Short mmCIF file of C-alpha atoms and ligand atoms in Angstrom, two decimals:
data_model
loop_
_atom_site.label_atom_id
_atom_site.label_comp_id
_atom_site.label_asym_id
_atom_site.label_seq_id
_atom_site.Cartn_x
_atom_site.Cartn_y
_atom_site.Cartn_z
CA MET A 1 4.03 95.88 27.77
CA SER A 2 4.12 97.87 24.55
CA MET A 3 1.24 99.88 23.12
CA GLU A 4 0.57 97.14 20.60
CA THR A 5 -0.02 94.43 23.19
CA ASP A 6 -2.15 96.77 25.33
CA ARG A 7 -4.92 96.50 22.81
CA TYR A 8 -5.24 92.69 22.91
CA PRO A 9 -7.79 92.47 25.74
CA SER A 10 -10.11 95.01 24.10
CA MET A 11 -9.68 93.31 20.72
CA MET A 12 -10.68 90.00 22.29
CA LYS A 13 -13.63 91.58 24.05
CA ALA A 14 -14.92 93.07 20.81
CA LEU A 15 -14.52 89.77 18.93
CA ARG A 16 -16.29 87.88 21.67
CA GLU A 17 -19.17 90.35 21.70
CA ASN A 18 -19.49 90.09 17.94
CA PHE A 19 -19.48 86.34 18.15
CA ASP A 20 -22.05 86.33 20.95
CA ARG A 21 -24.41 88.59 19.04
CA GLY A 22 -24.40 86.06 16.22
CA LEU A 23 -22.45 88.01 13.58
CA THR A 24 -20.70 84.92 12.23
CA ARG A 25 -23.66 82.52 12.41
CA PRO A 26 -25.56 83.06 9.13
CA LEU A 27 -24.38 80.83 6.30
CA GLY A 28 -24.68 83.84 4.01
CA TRP A 29 -22.07 85.70 6.06
CA ARG A 30 -19.73 82.69 5.98
CA ARG A 31 -20.12 82.33 2.21
CA ALA A 32 -19.46 86.02 1.72
CA GLN A 33 -16.22 85.77 3.73
CA LEU A 34 -15.01 82.80 1.69
CA GLY A 35 -15.85 84.62 -1.52
CA ALA A 36 -14.05 87.75 -0.31
CA MET A 37 -10.96 85.71 0.51
CA ALA A 38 -10.89 84.25 -3.01
CA ARG A 39 -11.28 87.77 -4.41
CA MET A 40 -8.47 89.06 -2.20
CA LEU A 41 -6.15 86.39 -3.59
CA ARG A 42 -7.17 86.96 -7.21
CA GLU A 43 -7.00 90.74 -7.11
CA ASN A 44 -3.65 90.84 -5.33
CA GLU A 45 -1.85 87.93 -6.92
CA LYS A 46 1.03 90.15 -8.11
CA GLN A 47 1.53 91.79 -4.72
CA ILE A 48 1.47 88.42 -3.01
CA ALA A 49 4.03 87.06 -5.45
CA ARG A 50 6.22 90.12 -4.85
CA ALA A 51 6.11 89.68 -1.07
CA LEU A 52 6.97 85.99 -1.37
CA ALA A 53 9.81 86.87 -3.74
CA THR A 54 11.16 89.30 -1.14
CA ASP A 55 10.97 86.81 1.71
CA LEU A 56 11.92 83.58 -0.04
CA ALA A 57 12.66 84.34 -3.72
CA LYS A 58 9.69 82.07 -4.34
CA PRO A 59 9.20 81.57 -8.10
CA ASP A 60 5.75 82.64 -9.40
CA GLN A 61 4.90 79.06 -10.37
CA GLU A 62 5.54 77.93 -6.78
CA VAL A 63 3.49 80.82 -5.43
CA TYR A 64 0.59 79.47 -7.41
CA LEU A 65 1.23 75.78 -6.83
CA GLY A 66 2.23 75.86 -3.16
CA GLU A 67 0.07 78.70 -1.86
CA LEU A 68 -2.75 80.00 -4.05
CA SER A 69 -4.08 76.93 -5.84
CA LEU A 70 -4.47 75.07 -2.55
CA LEU A 71 -6.42 77.97 -1.11
CA PHE A 72 -8.67 78.29 -4.14
CA SER A 73 -9.47 74.60 -4.03
CA GLU A 74 -10.16 74.66 -0.25
CA ILE A 75 -12.41 77.71 -0.64
CA ARG A 76 -14.34 76.12 -3.51
CA HIS A 77 -14.75 72.88 -1.61
CA ALA A 78 -15.96 74.68 1.55
CA GLN A 79 -18.43 76.79 -0.43
CA ARG A 80 -19.89 73.68 -2.06
CA GLN A 81 -20.05 71.60 1.10
CA LEU A 82 -21.03 74.27 3.62
CA ARG A 83 -24.70 73.39 3.76
CA ARG A 84 -23.97 69.68 4.18
CA TRP A 85 -21.33 70.26 6.87
CA THR A 86 -23.51 72.56 8.96
CA ARG A 87 -26.63 70.38 8.81
CA PRO A 88 -27.58 68.30 11.88
CA ARG A 89 -26.18 64.78 11.45
CA ARG A 90 -28.78 62.21 12.41
CA VAL A 91 -27.63 59.15 14.38
CA HIS A 92 -29.35 55.93 15.41
CA THR A 93 -31.12 55.80 18.81
CA PRO A 94 -31.03 52.33 20.44
CA LEU A 95 -34.15 50.67 21.78
CA VAL A 96 -33.59 51.74 25.38
CA GLY A 97 -33.77 55.40 24.39
CA GLN A 98 -36.78 55.06 22.09
CA PRO A 99 -38.96 56.74 21.07
CA ALA A 100 -36.58 59.61 20.31
CA ARG A 101 -34.44 61.33 17.73
CA SER A 102 -30.71 61.84 18.17
CA TRP A 103 -28.38 64.01 16.17
CA VAL A 104 -25.04 65.77 16.13
CA GLN A 105 -25.31 69.48 15.65
CA PRO A 106 -22.10 71.32 14.71
CA GLU A 107 -21.72 74.71 16.37
CA PRO A 108 -18.93 77.29 16.13
CA LEU A 109 -16.41 77.38 18.97
CA GLY A 110 -16.07 81.15 19.38
CA VAL A 111 -12.84 83.09 18.93
CA VAL A 112 -9.94 81.06 17.57
CA LEU A 113 -6.25 81.82 17.11
CA ILE A 114 -4.31 80.79 14.02
CA MET A 115 -0.52 81.01 14.14
CA GLY A 116 1.37 80.48 10.89
CA ALA A 117 4.95 79.54 10.02
CA TRP A 118 7.20 81.40 7.58
CA ASN A 119 7.73 78.79 4.86
CA TYR A 120 4.29 79.05 3.21
CA PRO A 121 3.33 82.29 4.87
CA VAL A 122 0.12 82.92 2.94
CA GLN A 123 -1.25 79.41 2.78
CA LEU A 124 -0.49 78.52 6.40
CA VAL A 125 -2.58 81.33 7.84
CA LEU A 126 -5.37 81.29 5.29
CA SER A 127 -5.99 77.57 4.88
CA PRO A 128 -6.94 77.20 8.57
CA LEU A 129 -8.93 80.44 8.32
CA ILE A 130 -11.17 78.90 5.63
CA PRO A 131 -12.63 76.20 7.91
CA ALA A 132 -12.57 78.57 10.91
CA LEU A 133 -14.87 80.97 9.07
CA ALA A 134 -16.88 78.23 7.37
CA ALA A 135 -17.61 76.86 10.85
CA GLY A 136 -18.77 80.31 11.96
CA ASN A 137 -15.95 81.48 14.24
CA CYS A 138 -14.21 84.78 14.83
CA ALA A 139 -10.46 84.52 14.32
CA VAL A 140 -7.20 86.17 15.23
CA ILE A 141 -4.43 85.57 12.71
CA LYS A 142 -0.79 85.69 13.70
CA PRO A 143 1.47 85.41 10.64
CA SER A 144 5.12 84.53 11.14
CA GLU A 145 7.28 87.62 11.56
CA ILE A 146 10.15 85.76 9.91
CA ALA A 147 8.50 86.14 6.48
CA ALA A 148 8.22 89.87 7.17
CA ALA A 149 7.09 91.19 3.78
CA THR A 150 4.29 88.62 3.53
CA ALA A 151 3.18 89.19 7.12
CA ALA A 152 2.92 92.94 6.45
CA LEU A 153 0.94 92.30 3.27
CA MET A 154 -1.47 89.95 5.05
CA ALA A 155 -1.99 92.59 7.75
CA LYS A 156 -2.79 95.13 5.04
CA LEU A 157 -5.04 92.99 2.83
CA ILE A 158 -7.12 90.97 5.27
CA PRO A 159 -8.91 93.95 6.88
CA ARG A 160 -9.72 95.29 3.41
CA TYR A 161 -11.51 92.15 2.29
CA LEU A 162 -12.70 90.24 5.35
CA ASP A 163 -15.10 91.45 8.04
CA SER A 164 -12.92 93.30 10.57
CA ASN A 165 -15.52 92.70 13.24
CA ALA A 166 -14.69 88.99 13.06
CA VAL A 167 -11.13 88.66 11.75
CA LYS A 168 -8.09 90.44 13.17
CA VAL A 169 -4.46 90.20 12.18
CA VAL A 170 -1.82 90.56 14.87
CA GLU A 171 1.73 91.16 13.77
CA GLY A 172 4.76 90.66 15.96
CA ALA A 173 7.44 88.35 17.26
CA VAL A 174 8.04 86.59 20.58
CA GLU A 175 7.03 89.47 22.87
CA GLU A 176 3.72 90.08 21.10
CA THR A 177 2.91 86.38 20.69
CA THR A 178 3.64 85.69 24.35
CA GLU A 179 1.19 88.39 25.32
CA LEU A 180 -1.35 87.25 22.76
CA LEU A 181 -1.21 83.71 24.12
CA LYS A 182 -2.28 85.00 27.54
CA GLN A 183 -5.71 85.76 26.08
CA ARG A 184 -8.41 83.13 26.26
CA PHE A 185 -9.18 81.53 22.91
CA ASP A 186 -11.63 78.74 22.16
CA HIS A 187 -9.14 76.94 19.95
CA ILE A 188 -5.55 77.50 18.83
CA LEU A 189 -4.20 76.13 15.58
CA TYR A 190 -0.44 76.49 15.51
CA THR A 191 1.89 75.65 12.63
CA GLY A 192 5.62 75.56 13.28
CA GLY A 193 8.34 73.74 15.16
CA ALA A 194 7.90 71.51 18.22
CA HIS A 195 9.78 73.86 20.56
CA VAL A 196 7.26 76.68 20.18
CA GLY A 197 4.49 74.08 19.94
CA ARG A 198 5.19 73.26 23.58
CA ILE A 199 5.07 76.96 24.51
CA VAL A 200 1.70 77.30 22.77
CA MET A 201 0.31 74.21 24.44
CA ARG A 202 1.50 75.37 27.86
CA ALA A 203 -0.16 78.76 27.40
CA ALA A 204 -3.34 77.07 26.14
CA ALA A 205 -3.43 74.82 29.22
CA GLU A 206 -3.95 77.89 31.43
CA HIS A 207 -7.36 78.38 29.85
CA LEU A 208 -7.96 74.70 29.00
CA THR A 209 -8.03 75.77 25.36
CA PRO A 210 -7.85 72.87 22.88
CA VAL A 211 -4.97 73.01 20.41
CA THR A 212 -4.14 71.74 16.99
CA LEU A 213 -0.40 71.51 16.47
CA GLU A 214 0.82 71.27 12.90
CA LEU A 215 4.47 70.41 13.42
CA GLY A 216 7.18 68.93 11.22
CA GLY A 217 9.60 66.07 11.44
CA LYS A 218 11.76 63.89 9.26
CA SER A 219 9.58 62.60 6.44
CA PRO A 220 11.19 59.51 4.92
CA CYS A 221 11.14 58.54 1.26
CA VAL A 222 11.66 54.84 0.60
CA ILE A 223 12.67 53.57 -2.84
CA ASP A 224 11.71 49.92 -3.23
CA GLU A 225 13.95 47.58 -5.20
CA ASP A 226 11.55 47.45 -8.16
CA ALA A 227 10.70 51.19 -8.26
CA ASP A 228 10.65 53.14 -11.51
CA LEU A 229 13.77 55.18 -10.79
CA VAL A 230 13.29 57.82 -13.46
CA SER A 231 9.85 58.73 -12.22
CA ALA A 232 10.89 58.44 -8.56
CA ALA A 233 13.92 60.69 -9.10
CA ARG A 234 11.87 63.31 -10.93
CA ARG A 235 9.10 63.52 -8.35
CA LEU A 236 11.42 63.28 -5.38
CA THR A 237 13.72 65.99 -6.75
CA TRP A 238 10.77 68.30 -7.36
CA GLY A 239 9.37 67.73 -3.86
CA LYS A 240 12.73 68.27 -2.20
CA CYS A 241 13.65 71.40 -4.17
CA LEU A 242 10.25 73.11 -4.02
CA ASN A 243 10.74 76.22 -1.86
CA ALA A 244 14.39 75.10 -1.52
CA GLY A 245 13.39 72.20 0.70
CA GLN A 246 11.64 74.46 3.22
CA THR A 247 8.44 72.44 3.10
CA CYS A 248 7.10 70.60 6.14
CA ILE A 249 6.19 67.55 4.07
CA ALA A 250 9.29 67.56 1.83
CA PRO A 251 11.06 64.21 1.69
CA ASP A 252 13.70 64.67 4.39
CA TYR A 253 15.90 61.68 3.54
CA VAL A 254 15.90 58.68 1.20
CA LEU A 255 16.23 55.01 2.01
CA VAL A 256 17.21 52.94 -1.02
CA THR A 257 18.36 49.37 -1.52
CA ARG A 258 22.13 49.14 -1.80
CA ASP A 259 22.37 47.99 -5.41
CA ARG A 260 20.18 50.83 -6.72
CA ARG A 261 21.80 53.72 -4.89
CA ASP A 262 24.17 54.90 -7.62
CA GLU A 263 21.53 54.58 -10.30
CA LEU A 264 19.20 56.74 -8.17
CA ILE A 265 21.87 59.39 -7.58
CA SER A 266 22.61 59.61 -11.28
CA ALA A 267 18.87 59.90 -12.07
CA ILE A 268 18.54 62.73 -9.52
CA GLY A 269 21.52 64.47 -11.16
CA ASP A 270 19.80 64.26 -14.56
CA GLU A 271 16.59 65.69 -13.14
CA LEU A 272 18.43 68.57 -11.48
CA ASP A 273 20.09 69.39 -14.82
CA ALA A 274 16.73 69.29 -16.57
CA MET A 275 14.95 71.40 -13.94
CA TYR A 276 17.54 73.97 -12.92
CA GLY A 277 20.37 73.76 -15.49
CA LYS A 278 24.05 73.62 -14.55
CA ASP A 279 24.24 76.88 -12.58
CA ARG A 280 21.60 76.00 -10.03
CA LEU A 281 22.47 78.74 -7.57
CA LYS A 282 21.42 81.31 -10.15
CA SER A 283 18.24 79.58 -11.32
CA GLY A 284 15.16 81.81 -11.15
CA ASP A 285 13.11 78.66 -10.56
CA TYR A 286 14.75 77.96 -7.24
CA ALA A 287 13.96 79.71 -3.93
CA LYS A 288 16.43 81.02 -1.37
CA ILE A 289 16.85 80.10 2.28
CA ILE A 290 14.70 82.32 4.50
CA ASN A 291 17.50 83.88 6.56
CA ARG A 292 21.10 83.71 7.63
CA ARG A 293 20.38 81.65 10.74
CA HIS A 294 18.77 78.84 8.75
CA PHE A 295 21.44 79.18 6.03
CA ASP A 296 24.22 78.63 8.61
CA ARG A 297 22.36 75.74 10.18
CA LEU A 298 22.03 74.03 6.80
CA ILE A 299 25.64 74.62 5.78
CA GLY A 300 26.62 72.88 9.02
CA TYR A 301 24.95 69.68 7.76
CA LEU A 302 27.25 69.50 4.72
CA ASP A 303 29.99 68.04 6.93
CA ASP A 304 27.75 65.16 8.03
CA GLY A 305 28.40 63.12 4.85
CA GLU A 306 30.06 63.02 1.45
CA VAL A 307 28.71 65.34 -1.21
CA ALA A 308 27.53 63.26 -4.19
CA ILE A 309 25.77 66.14 -5.99
CA GLY A 310 25.87 69.90 -5.39
CA GLY A 311 27.37 71.27 -2.20
CA GLN A 312 27.88 74.84 -3.43
CA TYR A 313 26.31 77.79 -1.70
CA ASP A 314 26.24 81.56 -1.86
CA GLU A 315 26.15 83.49 1.36
CA GLY A 316 25.22 86.81 -0.23
CA SER A 317 22.00 85.53 -1.78
CA CYS A 318 21.32 82.91 0.95
CA ARG A 319 21.17 80.10 -1.61
CA ILE A 320 22.27 76.51 -1.26
CA GLU A 321 22.49 74.17 -4.24
CA PRO A 322 20.30 71.08 -4.20
CA THR A 323 22.71 68.69 -2.52
CA VAL A 324 22.79 64.92 -2.22
CA LEU A 325 24.82 63.44 0.63
CA THR A 326 25.95 59.84 1.06
CA GLY A 327 27.78 58.11 3.89
CA VAL A 328 25.60 59.78 6.51
CA GLY A 329 25.49 58.10 9.91
CA ALA A 330 22.28 57.79 11.91
CA GLU A 331 24.03 59.53 14.82
CA ASN A 332 24.84 62.70 12.80
CA ASP A 333 22.86 65.89 13.45
CA ILE A 334 21.43 65.77 9.95
CA MET A 335 19.69 62.50 10.83
CA ARG A 336 18.51 63.68 14.22
CA GLU A 337 16.94 67.01 13.27
CA GLU A 338 14.47 67.98 10.56
CA ILE A 339 16.60 69.26 7.67
CA PHE A 340 14.13 71.80 6.25
CA GLY A 341 16.39 72.72 3.34
CA PRO A 342 17.68 71.40 -0.01
CA ILE A 343 20.02 68.75 1.38
CA LEU A 344 19.10 65.12 0.81
CA PRO A 345 20.88 62.29 2.61
CA ILE A 346 20.65 58.97 0.77
CA ILE A 347 20.96 56.01 3.07
CA GLU A 348 21.42 52.42 1.92
CA VAL A 349 19.37 49.56 3.27
CA ASP A 350 19.21 45.87 2.38
CA SER A 351 15.47 45.52 2.06
CA LEU A 352 12.10 47.18 2.41
CA GLU A 353 11.77 45.56 5.83
CA GLU A 354 14.98 47.23 6.97
CA ALA A 355 13.74 50.57 5.62
CA ILE A 356 10.46 50.22 7.49
CA ALA A 357 12.29 49.27 10.70
CA PHE A 358 14.50 52.37 10.27
CA VAL A 359 11.43 54.60 10.00
CA ARG A 360 9.62 52.93 12.89
CA GLN A 361 12.57 53.39 15.23
CA ARG A 362 12.19 57.16 14.89
CA ASP A 363 9.53 59.72 15.78
CA LYS A 364 6.35 59.42 13.73
CA PRO A 365 6.79 61.67 10.69
CA LEU A 366 4.38 64.17 9.14
CA ALA A 367 4.60 62.39 5.78
CA ALA A 368 6.05 59.15 4.43
CA TYR A 369 6.66 58.18 0.83
CA LEU A 370 7.17 54.90 -0.95
CA PHE A 371 8.08 54.38 -4.59
CA THR A 372 7.29 50.86 -5.69
CA ARG A 373 5.67 48.72 -8.36
CA SER A 374 4.69 46.04 -5.89
CA ARG A 375 1.21 45.83 -4.41
CA VAL A 376 2.61 43.77 -1.57
CA SER A 377 5.22 46.39 -0.65
CA GLU A 378 2.55 49.05 -0.85
CA ARG A 379 0.27 47.17 1.54
CA VAL A 380 3.05 46.39 4.01
CA PHE A 381 4.20 50.03 4.02
CA VAL A 382 0.70 51.48 4.47
CA GLU A 383 -0.05 49.05 7.29
CA SER A 384 3.22 49.31 9.18
CA VAL A 385 4.32 52.95 8.93
CA SER A 386 2.55 55.36 11.26
CA THR A 387 2.66 58.86 9.77
CA GLY A 388 0.46 61.93 9.39
CA ASN A 389 0.06 61.48 5.64
CA LEU A 390 1.32 58.89 3.21
CA CYS A 391 1.79 58.87 -0.53
CA ILE A 392 2.69 56.00 -2.83
CA ASN A 393 4.69 56.77 -5.98
CA ASP A 394 4.73 60.52 -5.49
CA VAL A 395 5.42 63.18 -2.89
CA LEU A 396 3.34 66.10 -1.53
CA MET A 397 0.41 65.52 -3.90
CA PHE A 398 -2.10 64.50 -1.22
CA MET A 399 -2.27 68.21 -0.41
CA SER A 400 -4.38 68.68 -3.53
CA VAL A 401 -7.20 66.47 -2.20
CA PRO A 402 -9.42 68.55 0.10
CA GLU A 403 -11.19 65.47 1.41
CA LEU A 404 -7.96 64.06 2.83
CA PRO A 405 -7.43 65.34 6.39
CA PHE A 406 -4.01 66.91 6.89
CA GLY A 407 -1.99 66.78 10.12
CA GLY A 408 0.62 64.92 12.09
CA VAL A 409 0.69 62.13 14.64
CA GLY A 410 2.97 61.76 17.67
CA MET A 411 5.87 64.20 17.41
CA SER A 412 4.66 65.55 14.05
CA GLY A 413 1.58 67.09 15.62
CA MET A 414 -1.98 66.59 16.74
CA GLY A 415 -5.30 67.32 15.11
CA GLN A 416 -6.10 67.54 11.43
CA TYR A 417 -7.64 70.07 9.10
CA HIS A 418 -8.45 70.66 5.40
CA GLY A 419 -11.94 70.04 4.03
CA LYS A 420 -14.50 68.58 6.40
CA ALA A 421 -11.79 67.67 8.92
CA GLY A 422 -11.05 71.41 9.15
CA PHE A 423 -14.71 72.29 9.56
CA ASP A 424 -15.09 69.73 12.34
CA ARG A 425 -11.85 70.92 13.97
CA PHE A 426 -13.25 74.42 14.35
CA SER A 427 -16.69 73.21 15.45
CA HIS A 428 -18.07 71.70 18.58
CA LEU A 429 -20.04 68.61 17.60
CA LYS A 430 -22.89 69.04 20.01
CA ALA A 431 -24.80 65.89 20.85
CA VAL A 432 -28.55 66.38 20.98
CA MET A 433 -31.34 63.96 21.84
CA LYS A 434 -35.02 64.73 21.62
CA ARG A 435 -37.23 62.31 23.53
CA SER A 436 -40.85 61.79 22.88
CA ARG A 437 -43.02 62.49 25.94
CA PHE A 438 -45.00 59.27 25.49
CA PRO A 439 -45.05 56.41 26.20
CA GLU A 440 -43.36 56.61 29.60
CA ILE A 441 -41.50 53.38 30.37
CA THR A 442 -41.05 53.39 34.12
CA ILE A 443 -38.48 50.66 34.62
CA ARG A 444 -35.59 53.13 35.08
CA PHE A 445 -37.23 54.93 37.98
CA PRO A 446 -37.10 53.92 41.66
CA PRO A 447 -38.33 52.06 43.55
CA TYR A 448 -36.00 49.50 41.96
CA THR A 449 -37.26 45.93 41.80
CA ASP A 450 -35.87 42.65 40.51
CA PHE A 451 -38.51 42.70 37.82
CA LYS A 452 -37.35 46.13 36.55
CA LEU A 453 -33.71 45.06 36.60
CA ARG A 454 -34.51 41.94 34.57
CA TRP A 455 -36.22 44.09 31.95
CA LEU A 456 -33.41 46.67 31.93
CA LYS A 457 -30.91 43.90 31.19
CA ARG A 458 -33.10 42.53 28.43
CA LEU A 459 -33.42 45.95 26.74
CA GLY A 460 -29.64 46.42 27.23
P1 NAD B 501 8.27 80.20 12.94
O1 NAD B 501 9.61 80.57 13.49
O2 NAD B 501 7.67 81.06 11.89
O3 NAD B 501 7.30 80.06 14.20
C1 NAD B 501 5.92 79.76 14.06
C2 NAD B 501 5.11 80.74 14.86
O4 NAD B 501 5.49 80.72 16.22
C3 NAD B 501 5.26 82.18 14.39
O5 NAD B 501 3.99 82.77 14.26
C4 NAD B 501 6.09 82.82 15.48
O6 NAD B 501 5.81 84.19 15.65
C5 NAD B 501 5.69 82.04 16.71
N1 NAD B 501 6.73 82.03 17.74
C6 NAD B 501 8.08 81.90 17.58
N2 NAD B 501 8.71 81.89 18.77
C7 NAD B 501 7.75 82.01 19.72
C8 NAD B 501 7.76 82.05 21.15
N3 NAD B 501 8.90 81.96 21.84
N4 NAD B 501 6.59 82.17 21.79
C9 NAD B 501 5.43 82.25 21.11
N5 NAD B 501 5.36 82.20 19.74
C10 NAD B 501 6.50 82.10 19.06
O7 NAD B 501 8.30 78.77 12.34
P2 NAD B 501 9.27 77.56 12.62
O8 NAD B 501 9.06 77.06 14.00
O9 NAD B 501 10.65 77.85 12.14
O10 NAD B 501 8.58 76.58 11.56
C11 NAD B 501 9.24 75.55 10.96
C12 NAD B 501 8.64 74.25 11.40
O11 NAD B 501 7.27 74.24 11.09
C13 NAD B 501 9.22 73.04 10.74
O12 NAD B 501 9.41 72.05 11.71
C14 NAD B 501 8.15 72.63 9.76
O13 NAD B 501 8.17 71.26 9.46
C15 NAD B 501 6.92 73.03 10.49
N6 NAD B 501 5.81 73.24 9.57
C16 NAD B 501 4.73 72.44 9.67
C17 NAD B 501 3.69 72.60 8.78
C18 NAD B 501 2.46 71.76 8.87
O14 NAD B 501 1.49 72.09 8.21
N7 NAD B 501 2.42 70.70 9.66
C19 NAD B 501 3.76 73.57 7.78
C20 NAD B 501 4.89 74.37 7.73
C21 NAD B 501 5.91 74.20 8.63
#
């Protein structure tokens, strides 16, 4: 064990003591932490943008759109709703329990662990931290070491703004995380791939710690036969190229009816010209691939179909052009693994029903998209596709609604957060009943008689 990991047990002990003495309980403290987080983001916007430019060449506009604006809106929403969320929630007491009052009383869990992924390295550690603090927990944050500049910046900024007695940042890679996961947490929220998700869940099982797993998957985008192709192409292109496709809810592949395929490809080409110009590899509005390993993995997919648009790449700068592939077989790697990059297979189908069957034959995705003008198609899609999140006639935009819970289902994850769902995720919803001492109805007590049983059944 290194020096760094030696300190984990004492760090946990201190956090637990601080939690037990009630440091994080007062709503005033929680509000102050949320306010401090907003201030941290505002006062260091340039530094954050610089770190994200180093790690991912993230354009400033995408730093705001994909990371900061979401955090500001979650913070605002939590500040406004905090009193309502923390209040006891009264529930109905049936006749047999009367006279009494029953309610659900949210209480903080204790010390929670938040593990982020590298693709939105600010947002993915802070957006779970908002509900964790709003719910009154202490937290350990583990940013992804793969976005190294941003992880270092988070480790520097968080102790300056947030209460160090309640929030700790742990930096490190596999060795450190393995050791960290041996500690007992009261909840773990992990964002990343399924492989490590299993490692996290296994470690959590040792302590019977509940987990939230925010995983990925292949999010389909279905273009119905009557869809507005110009709008669909524009929105789809934006959602696929944002952060160079390294977005967990990016449309992974497209299913389009046969006769509209070429029209769609040409519309995507027009949008790419309008957004990134002709020399897309050099566009300052287009991020790079995080590292050489992911770059090589993505280049490997280019052989899985015919390049209809793009296909160029630059090893030196780790950039891959937005690329559309056709002629991709369902058995190819690109259709079996999450792409997580700017390569878009377009697959032809004969009908919406065939598209839905295609999606349903695969693991449940994190997001699913449908472009259509038809209310019937919309209804059929919403009712028959099981997915974490779903959006009609756009992509990604549900992220801007704090009242929509966010999270996967099946292989795309378990447990949701954002808004109240996040608050509840980091709370124990304690069930409380207060009985009145009088009158005492004695039919539940022995000695049991037929008469008492008859009455019990009647009160049911
Ligand atoms: P990653 O490599 O950054 O790993 C995530 C975390 O796991 C990091 O903190 C890392 O330090 C830790 N880790 C890595 N190996 C470990 C090990 N052996 N033991 C313990 N901890 C370990 O991220 P990734 O896995 O490349 O993330 C990409 C995936 O995340 C994609 O599938 C994407 O769809 C998904 N994702 C999901 C969401 C969401 O909100 N649902 C958001 C972003 C990304």
